[in-house]
mmCIF file of C-alpha atoms in Angstrom:
data_model
loop_
_atom_site.group_PDB
_atom_site.id
_atom_site.type_symbol
_atom_site.label_atom_id
_atom_site.label_comp_id
_atom_site.label_asym_id
_atom_site.label_seq_id
_atom_site.Cartn_x
_atom_site.Cartn_y
_atom_site.Cartn_z
ATOM 1 C CA UNK Q 21 0.000 0.000 0.000
ATOM 2 C CA UNK Q 22 1.233 3.492 -0.732
ATOM 3 C CA UNK Q 23 1.292 6.229 1.835
ATOM 4 C CA UNK Q 24 -0.602 8.504 -0.513
ATOM 5 C CA UNK Q 25 -3.710 6.304 -0.323
ATOM 6 C CA UNK Q 26 -6.149 8.425 1.691
ATOM 7 C CA UNK Q 27 -5.039 10.832 4.388
ATOM 8 C CA UNK Q 28 -3.870 14.404 4.437
ATOM 9 C CA UNK Q 29 -0.436 15.941 4.352
ATOM 10 C CA UNK Q 30 -0.887 17.248 7.882
ATOM 11 C CA UNK Q 31 -1.629 13.820 9.336
ATOM 12 C CA UNK Q 32 1.335 12.226 7.535
ATOM 13 C CA UNK Q 33 3.615 15.037 8.746
ATOM 14 C CA UNK Q 34 2.465 14.438 12.321
ATOM 15 C CA UNK Q 35 3.035 10.706 11.945
ATOM 16 C CA UNK Q 36 6.504 11.323 10.523
ATOM 17 C CA UNK Q 37 7.340 13.555 13.470
ATOM 18 C CA UNK Q 38 6.165 11.003 16.046
ATOM 19 C CA UNK Q 39 7.938 8.163 14.236
ATOM 20 C CA UNK Q 40 11.153 10.206 14.008
ATOM 21 C CA UNK Q 41 11.097 10.927 17.753
ATOM 22 C CA UNK Q 42 10.541 7.255 18.624
ATOM 23 C CA UNK Q 43 13.275 6.100 16.257
ATOM 24 C CA UNK Q 44 15.698 8.722 17.565
ATOM 25 C CA UNK Q 45 15.176 7.539 21.142
ATOM 26 C CA UNK Q 46 15.577 3.912 20.069
ATOM 27 C CA UNK Q 47 18.821 4.754 18.275
ATOM 28 C CA UNK Q 48 20.285 6.828 21.120
ATOM 29 C CA UNK Q 49 19.554 4.139 23.714
ATOM 30 C CA UNK Q 50 19.843 0.957 21.666
ATOM 31 C CA UNK Q 51 23.059 1.454 19.695
ATOM 32 C CA UNK Q 52 25.367 2.109 22.669
ATOM 33 C CA UNK Q 53 23.410 -0.349 24.833
ATOM 34 C CA UNK Q 54 23.700 -3.282 22.448
ATOM 35 C CA UNK Q 55 27.293 -2.361 21.583
ATOM 36 C CA UNK Q 56 28.102 -2.464 25.304
ATOM 37 C CA UNK Q 57 26.466 -5.878 25.679
ATOM 38 C CA UNK Q 58 28.501 -7.226 22.726
ATOM 39 C CA UNK Q 59 31.745 -5.782 24.097
ATOM 40 C CA UNK Q 60 31.189 -7.206 27.588
ATOM 41 C CA UNK Q 61 30.329 -10.684 26.324
ATOM 42 C CA UNK Q 62 33.267 -10.830 23.897
ATOM 43 C CA UNK Q 63 35.966 -9.185 26.000
ATOM 44 C CA UNK Q 64 34.937 -8.878 29.674
ATOM 45 C CA UNK Q 65 33.472 -12.227 30.634
ATOM 46 C CA UNK Q 66 35.877 -14.354 32.643
ATOM 47 C CA UNK Q 67 34.027 -17.618 32.200
ATOM 48 C CA UNK Q 68 33.520 -19.496 28.982
ATOM 49 C CA UNK Q 69 30.507 -18.179 27.111
ATOM 50 C CA UNK Q 70 27.529 -20.448 27.687
ATOM 51 C CA UNK Q 71 24.709 -21.233 25.231
ATOM 52 C CA UNK Q 72 22.475 -18.684 26.956
ATOM 53 C CA UNK Q 73 25.076 -15.947 26.618
ATOM 54 C CA UNK Q 74 25.684 -16.953 22.981
ATOM 55 C CA UNK Q 75 21.996 -16.338 22.300
ATOM 56 C CA UNK Q 76 22.149 -12.971 24.072
ATOM 57 C CA UNK Q 77 25.207 -12.070 21.995
ATOM 58 C CA UNK Q 78 23.472 -12.850 18.696
ATOM 59 C CA UNK Q 79 20.364 -10.998 19.846
ATOM 60 C CA UNK Q 80 22.445 -7.908 20.602
ATOM 61 C CA UNK Q 81 24.172 -8.164 17.195
ATOM 62 C CA UNK Q 82 20.831 -8.438 15.375
ATOM 63 C CA UNK Q 83 19.356 -5.530 17.335
ATOM 64 C CA UNK Q 84 22.439 -3.413 16.679
ATOM 65 C CA UNK Q 85 22.247 -4.037 12.917
ATOM 66 C CA UNK Q 86 18.616 -2.902 12.947
ATOM 67 C CA UNK Q 87 19.274 0.197 15.013
ATOM 68 C CA UNK Q 88 22.238 1.525 13.009
ATOM 69 C CA UNK Q 89 19.913 1.892 10.008
ATOM 70 C CA UNK Q 90 17.612 4.256 11.902
ATOM 71 C CA UNK Q 91 19.383 7.530 10.981
ATOM 72 C CA UNK Q 92 18.634 6.817 7.306
ATOM 73 C CA UNK Q 93 14.939 6.222 8.053
ATOM 74 C CA UNK Q 94 14.746 9.360 10.194
ATOM 75 C CA UNK Q 95 16.319 11.394 7.397
ATOM 76 C CA UNK Q 96 13.800 9.905 4.956
ATOM 77 C CA UNK Q 97 10.858 10.842 7.180
ATOM 78 C CA UNK Q 98 12.030 14.461 7.232
ATOM 79 C CA UNK Q 99 13.459 14.966 3.739
ATOM 80 C CA UNK Q 100 12.256 11.969 1.707
ATOM 81 C CA UNK Q 101 14.175 8.926 0.481
ATOM 82 C CA UNK Q 102 17.212 10.027 -1.519
ATOM 83 C CA UNK Q 103 19.203 6.794 -1.773
ATOM 84 C CA UNK Q 104 17.614 5.031 -4.747
ATOM 85 C CA UNK Q 105 15.304 2.042 -5.115
ATOM 86 C CA UNK Q 106 18.052 -0.603 -5.095
ATOM 87 C CA UNK Q 107 19.355 0.548 -1.722
ATOM 88 C CA UNK Q 108 15.748 0.796 -0.534
ATOM 89 C CA UNK Q 109 15.226 -2.891 -1.343
ATOM 90 C CA UNK Q 110 18.508 -4.008 0.224
ATOM 91 C CA UNK Q 111 18.088 -1.998 3.399
ATOM 92 C CA UNK Q 112 14.475 -3.090 3.854
ATOM 93 C CA UNK Q 113 15.507 -6.706 3.335
ATOM 94 C CA UNK Q 114 18.275 -6.436 5.939
ATOM 95 C CA UNK Q 115 15.926 -4.788 8.432
ATOM 96 C CA UNK Q 116 13.353 -7.560 7.959
ATOM 97 C CA UNK Q 117 16.095 -10.187 8.370
ATOM 98 C CA UNK Q 118 17.323 -8.775 11.627
ATOM 99 C CA UNK Q 119 13.808 -8.282 12.984
ATOM 100 C CA UNK Q 120 13.059 -11.949 12.286
ATOM 101 C CA UNK Q 121 16.370 -12.936 13.887
ATOM 102 C CA UNK Q 122 15.541 -10.939 17.022
ATOM 103 C CA UNK Q 123 12.105 -12.509 17.367
ATOM 104 C CA UNK Q 124 13.400 -16.025 16.696
ATOM 105 C CA UNK Q 125 16.284 -15.662 19.164
ATOM 106 C CA UNK Q 126 13.953 -14.465 21.915
ATOM 107 C CA UNK Q 127 11.832 -17.536 21.208
ATOM 108 C CA UNK Q 128 14.853 -19.858 21.344
ATOM 109 C CA UNK Q 129 15.931 -18.276 24.626
ATOM 110 C CA UNK Q 130 12.463 -18.937 26.018
ATOM 111 C CA UNK Q 131 12.564 -22.595 24.985
ATOM 112 C CA UNK Q 132 16.091 -22.944 26.386
ATOM 113 C CA UNK Q 133 15.016 -21.495 29.745
ATOM 114 C CA UNK Q 134 11.914 -23.676 29.758
ATOM 115 C CA UNK Q 135 14.020 -26.798 29.191
ATOM 116 C CA UNK Q 136 16.566 -25.765 31.820
ATOM 117 C CA UNK Q 137 13.877 -25.300 34.462
ATOM 118 C CA UNK Q 138 11.334 -27.997 33.660
ATOM 119 C CA UNK Q 139 13.610 -30.693 32.185
ATOM 120 C CA UNK Q 140 17.064 -29.879 33.639
ATOM 121 C CA UNK Q 141 18.617 -33.311 33.052
ATOM 122 C CA UNK Q 142 17.270 -33.948 29.559
ATOM 123 C CA UNK Q 143 18.518 -30.546 28.377
ATOM 124 C CA UNK Q 144 22.148 -31.439 29.121
ATOM 125 C CA UNK Q 145 22.281 -33.528 25.930
ATOM 126 C CA UNK Q 146 21.822 -30.557 23.619
ATOM 127 C CA UNK Q 147 22.727 -27.595 25.829
ATOM 128 C CA UNK Q 148 26.236 -27.320 24.393
ATOM 129 C CA UNK Q 149 27.910 -24.548 22.438
ATOM 130 C CA UNK Q 150 28.234 -26.607 19.251
ATOM 131 C CA UNK Q 151 24.489 -27.280 19.298
ATOM 132 C CA UNK Q 152 23.634 -23.642 19.977
ATOM 133 C CA UNK Q 153 25.873 -22.569 17.074
ATOM 134 C CA UNK Q 154 23.823 -24.790 14.742
ATOM 135 C CA UNK Q 155 20.568 -23.421 16.184
ATOM 136 C CA UNK Q 156 21.712 -19.820 15.747
ATOM 137 C CA UNK Q 157 22.835 -20.541 12.183
ATOM 138 C CA UNK Q 158 19.409 -22.040 11.467
ATOM 139 C CA UNK Q 159 17.744 -18.939 12.919
ATOM 140 C CA UNK Q 160 19.708 -16.632 10.603
ATOM 141 C CA UNK Q 161 18.969 -18.828 7.561
ATOM 142 C CA UNK Q 162 15.233 -18.874 8.331
ATOM 143 C CA UNK Q 163 15.268 -15.107 8.800
ATOM 144 C CA UNK Q 164 16.930 -14.592 5.411
ATOM 145 C CA UNK Q 165 14.337 -16.844 3.756
ATOM 146 C CA UNK Q 166 11.269 -15.286 5.385
ATOM 147 C CA UNK Q 167 12.531 -11.805 4.446
ATOM 148 C CA UNK Q 168 12.662 -12.531 0.695
ATOM 149 C CA UNK Q 169 9.230 -10.919 0.030
ATOM 150 C CA UNK Q 170 10.600 -7.603 1.288
ATOM 151 C CA UNK Q 171 13.444 -7.815 -1.236
ATOM 152 C CA UNK Q 172 11.088 -8.668 -4.108
ATOM 153 C CA UNK Q 173 8.093 -6.398 -3.518
ATOM 154 C CA UNK Q 174 9.595 -3.322 -1.866
ATOM 155 C CA UNK Q 175 9.277 -0.252 -4.108
ATOM 156 C CA UNK Q 176 9.476 3.502 -3.851
ATOM 157 C CA UNK Q 177 6.286 5.375 -2.977
ATOM 158 C CA UNK Q 178 5.078 8.958 -2.905
ATOM 159 C CA UNK Q 179 3.856 10.448 0.386
ATOM 160 C CA UNK Q 180 1.208 13.133 0.816
ATOM 161 C CA UNK Q 181 3.793 15.882 0.409
ATOM 162 C CA UNK Q 182 4.999 14.528 -2.915
ATOM 163 C CA UNK Q 183 8.283 13.133 -1.596
ATOM 164 C CA UNK Q 184 9.662 9.716 -2.450
ATOM 165 C CA UNK Q 185 9.623 7.247 0.433
ATOM 166 C CA UNK Q 186 10.953 3.727 0.881
ATOM 167 C CA UNK Q 187 8.018 2.305 2.797
ATOM 168 C CA UNK Q 188 5.576 0.540 0.525
ATOM 169 C CA UNK Q 189 5.352 -2.827 -1.178
ATOM 170 C CA UNK Q 190 3.734 -3.478 -4.546
ATOM 171 C CA UNK Q 191 2.210 -6.920 -5.065
ATOM 172 C CA UNK Q 192 0.881 -8.548 -8.207
ATOM 173 C CA UNK Q 193 -2.541 -9.148 -6.625
ATOM 174 C CA UNK Q 194 -4.518 -8.563 -3.429
ATOM 175 C CA UNK Q 195 -4.394 -12.284 -2.694
ATOM 176 C CA UNK Q 196 -0.609 -12.219 -2.858
ATOM 177 C CA UNK Q 197 -0.471 -9.266 -0.470
ATOM 178 C CA UNK Q 198 -2.854 -10.970 1.958
ATOM 179 C CA UNK Q 199 -0.759 -14.139 1.891
ATOM 180 C CA UNK Q 200 2.508 -12.306 2.566
ATOM 181 C CA UNK Q 201 1.003 -10.207 5.367
ATOM 182 C CA UNK Q 202 -0.604 -13.216 7.036
ATOM 183 C CA UNK Q 203 2.703 -15.087 6.841
ATOM 184 C CA UNK Q 204 4.487 -12.179 8.507
ATOM 185 C CA UNK Q 205 1.941 -11.957 11.323
ATOM 186 C CA UNK Q 206 1.936 -15.701 11.964
ATOM 187 C CA UNK Q 207 5.694 -16.281 11.710
ATOM 188 C CA UNK Q 208 6.911 -13.083 13.365
ATOM 189 C CA UNK Q 209 4.297 -12.807 16.117
ATOM 190 C CA UNK Q 210 1.633 -15.477 16.603
ATOM 191 C CA UNK Q 211 3.976 -18.469 16.792
ATOM 192 C CA UNK Q 212 6.752 -16.720 18.788
ATOM 193 C CA UNK Q 213 4.378 -15.099 21.266
ATOM 194 C CA UNK Q 214 2.425 -18.323 21.752
ATOM 195 C CA UNK Q 215 5.709 -20.098 22.443
ATOM 196 C CA UNK Q 216 6.830 -17.349 24.830
ATOM 197 C CA UNK Q 217 3.565 -17.435 26.731
ATOM 198 C CA UNK Q 218 3.529 -21.223 27.033
ATOM 199 C CA UNK Q 219 7.167 -21.452 28.131
ATOM 200 C CA UNK Q 220 6.969 -18.700 30.717
ATOM 201 C CA UNK Q 221 3.668 -19.970 32.080
ATOM 202 C CA UNK Q 222 5.299 -23.349 32.730
ATOM 203 C CA UNK Q 223 8.415 -21.661 34.123
ATOM 204 C CA UNK Q 224 6.291 -19.532 36.432
ATOM 205 C CA UNK Q 225 4.530 -22.577 37.818
ATOM 206 C CA UNK Q 226 7.855 -24.313 38.358
ATOM 207 C CA UNK Q 227 9.442 -21.302 40.044
ATOM 208 C CA UNK Q 228 6.527 -21.003 42.482
ATOM 209 C CA UNK Q 229 7.589 -24.340 43.934
ATOM 210 C CA UNK Q 230 11.189 -23.183 44.370
ATOM 211 C CA UNK Q 231 12.416 -21.642 47.611
ATOM 212 C CA UNK Q 232 15.671 -20.058 46.515
ATOM 213 C CA UNK Q 233 16.596 -16.397 46.807
ATOM 214 C CA UNK Q 234 17.103 -15.767 43.077
ATOM 215 C CA UNK Q 235 13.600 -16.742 42.041
ATOM 216 C CA UNK Q 236 12.170 -13.196 42.348
ATOM 217 C CA UNK Q 237 14.837 -11.656 40.099
ATOM 218 C CA UNK Q 238 14.502 -14.492 37.587
ATOM 219 C CA UNK Q 239 10.742 -14.077 37.478
ATOM 220 C CA UNK Q 240 11.078 -10.318 37.015
ATOM 221 C CA UNK Q 241 13.464 -10.652 34.055
ATOM 222 C CA UNK Q 242 11.256 -13.293 32.450
ATOM 223 C CA UNK Q 243 8.096 -11.233 32.890
ATOM 224 C CA UNK Q 244 9.795 -8.093 31.569
ATOM 225 C CA UNK Q 245 10.871 -9.812 28.344
ATOM 226 C CA UNK Q 246 7.327 -11.001 27.646
ATOM 227 C CA UNK Q 247 5.687 -7.669 28.497
ATOM 228 C CA UNK Q 248 8.121 -5.637 26.374
ATOM 229 C CA UNK Q 249 7.682 -8.015 23.452
ATOM 230 C CA UNK Q 250 3.907 -7.669 23.756
ATOM 231 C CA UNK Q 251 3.867 -3.880 24.027
ATOM 232 C CA UNK Q 252 6.257 -3.339 21.124
ATOM 233 C CA UNK Q 253 4.838 -5.813 18.613
ATOM 234 C CA UNK Q 254 1.069 -6.107 19.191
ATOM 235 C CA UNK Q 255 0.210 -2.636 17.741
ATOM 236 C CA UNK Q 256 2.322 -3.283 14.626
ATOM 237 C CA UNK Q 257 0.617 -6.578 13.865
ATOM 238 C CA UNK Q 258 -2.834 -5.184 14.647
ATOM 239 C CA UNK Q 259 -2.206 -2.588 11.928
ATOM 240 C CA UNK Q 260 -1.160 -5.416 9.611
ATOM 241 C CA UNK Q 261 -4.451 -7.171 10.351
ATOM 242 C CA UNK Q 262 -6.265 -3.921 9.519
ATOM 243 C CA UNK Q 263 -4.565 -3.887 6.119
ATOM 244 C CA UNK Q 264 -5.696 -7.485 5.544
ATOM 245 C CA UNK Q 265 -9.269 -6.538 6.426
ATOM 246 C CA UNK Q 266 -9.086 -3.582 4.037
ATOM 247 C CA UNK Q 267 -8.014 -5.869 1.194
ATOM 248 C CA UNK Q 268 -10.662 -8.483 1.965
ATOM 249 C CA UNK Q 269 -13.483 -5.881 1.969
ATOM 250 C CA UNK Q 270 -12.221 -4.071 -1.120
ATOM 251 C CA UNK Q 271 -14.792 -5.611 -3.463
ATOM 252 C CA UNK Q 272 -17.701 -6.135 -1.077
ATOM 253 C CA UNK Q 273 -17.633 -2.859 0.864
ATOM 254 C CA UNK Q 274 -15.599 -0.134 -0.789
ATOM 255 C CA UNK Q 275 -16.372 2.495 1.864
ATOM 256 C CA UNK Q 276 -15.266 0.240 4.710
ATOM 257 C CA UNK Q 277 -12.104 -0.684 2.825
ATOM 258 C CA UNK Q 278 -11.184 2.978 2.351
ATOM 259 C CA UNK Q 279 -11.737 3.713 6.045
ATOM 260 C CA UNK Q 280 -9.570 0.786 7.022
ATOM 261 C CA UNK Q 281 -6.900 2.053 4.623
ATOM 262 C CA UNK Q 282 -7.011 5.405 6.417
ATOM 263 C CA UNK Q 283 -6.473 3.663 9.747
ATOM 264 C CA UNK Q 284 -3.586 1.717 8.259
ATOM 265 C CA UNK Q 285 -1.947 4.845 6.780
ATOM 266 C CA UNK Q 286 -2.206 6.648 10.109
ATOM 267 C CA UNK Q 287 -0.911 3.782 12.223
ATOM 268 C CA UNK Q 288 1.745 2.095 10.093
ATOM 269 C CA UNK Q 289 4.515 4.624 10.738
ATOM 270 C CA UNK Q 290 4.022 4.971 14.485
ATOM 271 C CA UNK Q 291 3.510 1.261 15.199
ATOM 272 C CA UNK Q 292 6.441 0.357 12.966
ATOM 273 C CA UNK Q 293 8.626 2.774 14.919
ATOM 274 C CA UNK Q 294 7.320 1.335 18.197
ATOM 275 C CA UNK Q 295 8.365 -2.144 17.033
ATOM 276 C CA UNK Q 296 11.930 -0.856 16.655
ATOM 277 C CA UNK Q 297 11.925 -0.066 20.380
ATOM 278 C CA UNK Q 298 12.038 -3.786 21.106
ATOM 279 C CA UNK Q 299 15.596 -3.779 19.753
ATOM 280 C CA UNK Q 300 16.754 -1.210 22.313
ATOM 281 C CA UNK Q 301 14.874 -2.350 25.431
ATOM 282 C CA UNK Q 302 16.801 -5.552 26.170
ATOM 283 C CA UNK Q 303 20.044 -3.785 27.223
ATOM 284 C CA UNK Q 304 17.951 -1.592 29.531
ATOM 285 C CA UNK Q 305 16.438 -4.695 31.131
ATOM 286 C CA UNK Q 306 19.909 -6.175 31.588
ATOM 287 C CA UNK Q 307 21.117 -2.934 33.174
ATOM 288 C CA UNK Q 308 18.264 -2.868 35.686
ATOM 289 C CA UNK Q 309 18.818 -6.525 36.534
ATOM 290 C CA UNK Q 310 22.558 -5.882 36.964
ATOM 291 C CA UNK Q 311 21.815 -2.913 39.211
ATOM 292 C CA UNK Q 312 19.802 -5.242 41.429
ATOM 293 C CA UNK Q 313 22.904 -7.381 41.829
ATOM 294 C CA UNK Q 314 24.819 -4.325 43.022
ATOM 295 C CA UNK Q 315 23.211 -1.123 44.190
ATOM 296 C CA UNK Q 316 25.108 0.849 41.584
ATOM 297 C CA UNK Q 317 25.518 -0.074 37.940
ATOM 298 C CA UNK Q 318 28.975 -1.283 36.909
ATOM 299 C CA UNK Q 319 30.223 -3.187 33.902
ATOM 300 C CA UNK Q 320 31.346 -5.987 36.206
ATOM 301 C CA UNK Q 321 27.795 -6.294 37.477
ATOM 302 C CA UNK Q 322 26.519 -6.663 33.924
ATOM 303 C CA UNK Q 323 29.088 -9.364 33.210
ATOM 304 C CA UNK Q 324 28.092 -11.092 36.435
ATOM 305 C CA UNK Q 325 24.457 -10.931 35.351
ATOM 306 C CA UNK Q 326 25.260 -12.814 32.142
ATOM 307 C CA UNK Q 327 26.998 -15.470 34.213
ATOM 308 C CA UNK Q 328 23.927 -15.737 36.415
ATOM 309 C CA UNK Q 329 21.632 -15.995 33.414
ATOM 310 C CA UNK Q 330 23.746 -18.968 32.394
ATOM 311 C CA UNK Q 331 23.837 -20.786 35.686
ATOM 312 C CA UNK Q 332 21.276 -19.559 38.232
ATOM 313 C CA UNK Q 333 18.057 -20.931 36.755
ATOM 314 C CA UNK Q 334 19.760 -24.154 35.809
ATOM 315 C CA UNK Q 335 21.211 -24.620 39.294
ATOM 316 C CA UNK Q 336 17.870 -23.866 40.917
ATOM 317 C CA UNK Q 337 16.127 -26.411 38.713
ATOM 318 C CA UNK Q 338 18.820 -28.991 39.467
ATOM 319 C CA UNK Q 339 18.394 -28.493 43.188
ATOM 320 C CA UNK Q 340 14.650 -28.663 42.831
ATOM 321 C CA UNK Q 341 14.898 -31.846 40.757
ATOM 322 C CA UNK Q 342 17.347 -33.335 43.277
ATOM 323 C CA UNK Q 343 14.965 -32.590 46.120
ATOM 324 C CA UNK Q 344 12.100 -34.135 44.157
ATOM 325 C CA UNK Q 345 14.180 -37.219 43.386
ATOM 326 C CA UNK Q 346 15.131 -37.597 47.037
ATOM 327 C CA UNK Q 347 11.500 -37.342 48.062
ATOM 328 C CA UNK Q 348 10.534 -39.984 45.499
ATOM 329 C CA UNK Q 349 13.295 -42.294 46.729
ATOM 330 C CA UNK Q 350 12.210 -41.743 50.322
ATOM 331 C CA UNK Q 351 8.596 -42.542 49.498
ATOM 332 C CA UNK Q 352 9.641 -45.642 47.572
ATOM 333 C CA UNK Q 353 11.778 -46.884 50.457
ATOM 334 C CA UNK Q 354 8.951 -46.320 52.897
ATOM 335 C CA UNK Q 355 6.602 -48.315 50.659
ATOM 336 C CA UNK Q 356 9.137 -51.162 50.405
ATOM 337 C CA UNK Q 357 9.605 -51.110 54.164
ATOM 338 C CA UNK Q 358 5.836 -51.351 54.635
ATOM 339 C CA UNK Q 359 5.629 -54.285 52.243
ATOM 340 C CA UNK Q 360 8.387 -56.118 54.086
ATOM 341 C CA UNK Q 361 6.551 -55.693 57.363
ATOM 342 C CA UNK Q 362 3.407 -57.128 55.792
#
C-alpha cells in the first residue's frame, strides 16, 4: 500500500514527526546499549561463554544491525528517500532479516530457559555450544528466507507531500499481499508469542515451587521480556491485520475498505517505529537486573548478570529436581519397608 492512499499531508507530517522521535530515542539508547552488551560478552566475561550468553550475543548483534539503520529512516521521514530504489530494497531486506532474527532468538531463549527449568537433566544432551551454534545458524537462515518478500516487492512510494519514500510494497494481486502479510503476522508474532507465553507460564509454575533467593529476580526478568515483546509488537501486527481486512473488503464494501486504509496509513509509521523499540529495550532490562545485583551499575555487574543468566536458573532447577528425586526415593523406600513388614 502506498502512503498517498487516503489521508492528508498534515496527518502524515504528524506521523513522521512522532515516528522520528521514537526512532531517535531507540537509536540513542539501543546502539550504545547493544554495543556495550557485545563488548562485555566478547571481551569482559571471565568464564567461557555459555549457550544462553551466545543467544544474548546474537540478539544484541541483530538488534544493533537494525538500530544503526535508523538515521537513514529518520532522514527519509524528514526529507524523503534520496538513496535510490536498489538501496531501498537491500536496506528493507536487511531490516526484515534482523527483525526476524531478534524474534526467533527471543523464542529460542524462552525454549532454552523452559528446558533448563522444567527438564534440567534432559537438556544437558543438547545444551552445548556446538548445538547452539547450529541453532543460531538455522535462525539466521530462516530469517533470510522469510525476508525474501521484502526484497522482491519493496518499491518507492510517494507520500502526501509529494516526496519519495521507501516504505511501501507493490504486489501482483490482493491475494498475494494478503498471503505475505498473514505469513508475517503468523511467523513473526503469533507463533513466537504463543511459544513465549507457554514457556513462561510453565516456568512460572515451576518457580513457584522453588524456595531459593534468586527466584524473584529471575521471574522479574522473564516477565519483563514477555511484556516488552507484547507492548512493542502487538500494535504493529494489529495494523497489519487492519490492512488485511481492508483488502478483503475491497470488493464487497468499498467504503469500509477505504476507512480501514485510512487507519492503516495513520498507524503504520508509528507502530512500525514502536516495534523498533524492542531492539533497544533488552540492554535496559539487563542494566536494571545488573543494578539489582549491586546497588550501583557497573560493567562488572553486567558481566556477572550474564553469568547468572547462564547458571542460576539451571542450578535452581537442578536443586529442585534433586529434592524431588530424594523425596521420590524416600517414598519408595517407605513403601518397600511397609511391604516387608506385611
